């Protein structure tokens, strides 16, 4: 279910490495990205990714999806 998928992803996605974190720090509040997801079923992965990026000060302006089921 969608709620189970969301619960499974909670805390599982993070910003690793220095690249994106450095951009977020240097341009706090002025950084936006386009999130690309290969397949959307419940939207939980995109939602959790947006939440993590938002907490880092990176706004998601668009989510591109290759396929939706």
Coordinates of C-alpha atoms in Angstrom, one line a residue:
X1 CA 0.0 0.0 0.0
X2 CA 1.0 3.6 -0.4
X3 CA 1.2 4.2 3.4
X4 CA 3.4 1.1 3.8
X5 CA 5.7 2.2 1.0
X6 CA 6.0 5.7 2.6
X7 CA 6.8 4.1 6.0
X8 CA 9.5 1.9 4.4
X9 CA 11.2 4.9 2.8
X10 CA 11.1 7.2 5.8
X11 CA 14.7 8.0 6.5
X12 CA 16.1 5.8 3.8
X13 CA 17.0 8.6 1.4
X14 CA 19.7 11.1 2.1
X15 CA 22.1 13.5 0.5
X16 CA 25.5 11.8 0.3
X17 CA 28.8 13.0 -0.8
X18 CA 29.9 16.6 -1.0
X19 CA 28.5 17.8 -4.4
X20 CA 24.9 18.5 -3.7
X21 CA 25.4 19.4 -0.1
X22 CA 28.1 22.0 -1.1
X23 CA 25.7 23.5 -3.6
X24 CA 22.9 23.7 -1.0
X25 CA 25.2 25.3 1.6
X26 CA 26.7 27.8 -0.9
X27 CA 23.4 28.8 -2.3
X28 CA 21.0 28.3 0.6
X29 CA 17.5 29.0 -0.5
X30 CA 18.5 29.7 -4.1
X31 CA 19.0 26.2 -5.3
X32 CA 16.4 24.3 -7.3
X33 CA 16.6 20.9 -9.0
X34 CA 14.6 18.7 -11.3
X35 CA 14.0 15.3 -9.7
X36 CA 13.9 12.4 -12.1
X37 CA 12.2 9.1 -11.2
X38 CA 12.1 6.1 -13.5
X39 CA 8.8 4.6 -12.4
X40 CA 6.1 6.1 -10.1
X41 CA 3.6 3.8 -8.5
X42 CA 2.7 5.4 -5.2
X43 CA 4.8 8.5 -5.4
X44 CA 6.5 7.7 -2.1
X45 CA 10.0 7.8 -3.5
X46 CA 9.5 11.2 -5.1
X47 CA 7.8 12.5 -1.9
X48 CA 10.6 11.3 0.4
X49 CA 13.2 12.7 -2.0
X50 CA 11.5 16.1 -2.1
X51 CA 11.3 16.1 1.7
X52 CA 15.0 15.4 2.1
X53 CA 16.0 18.0 -0.5
X54 CA 13.7 20.6 1.0
X55 CA 15.2 20.1 4.5
X56 CA 18.6 20.7 2.9
X57 CA 17.4 24.0 1.4
X58 CA 17.1 22.6 -2.1
X59 CA 13.7 23.2 -3.8
X60 CA 12.4 20.7 -6.3
X61 CA 10.8 22.6 -9.1
X62 CA 9.7 19.7 -11.3
X63 CA 9.5 15.9 -11.0
X64 CA 10.0 14.1 -14.3
X65 CA 8.7 10.5 -14.6
X66 CA 9.6 8.0 -17.2
X67 CA 6.7 5.7 -16.5
X68 CA 3.7 5.6 -14.1
X69 CA 1.8 2.5 -13.1

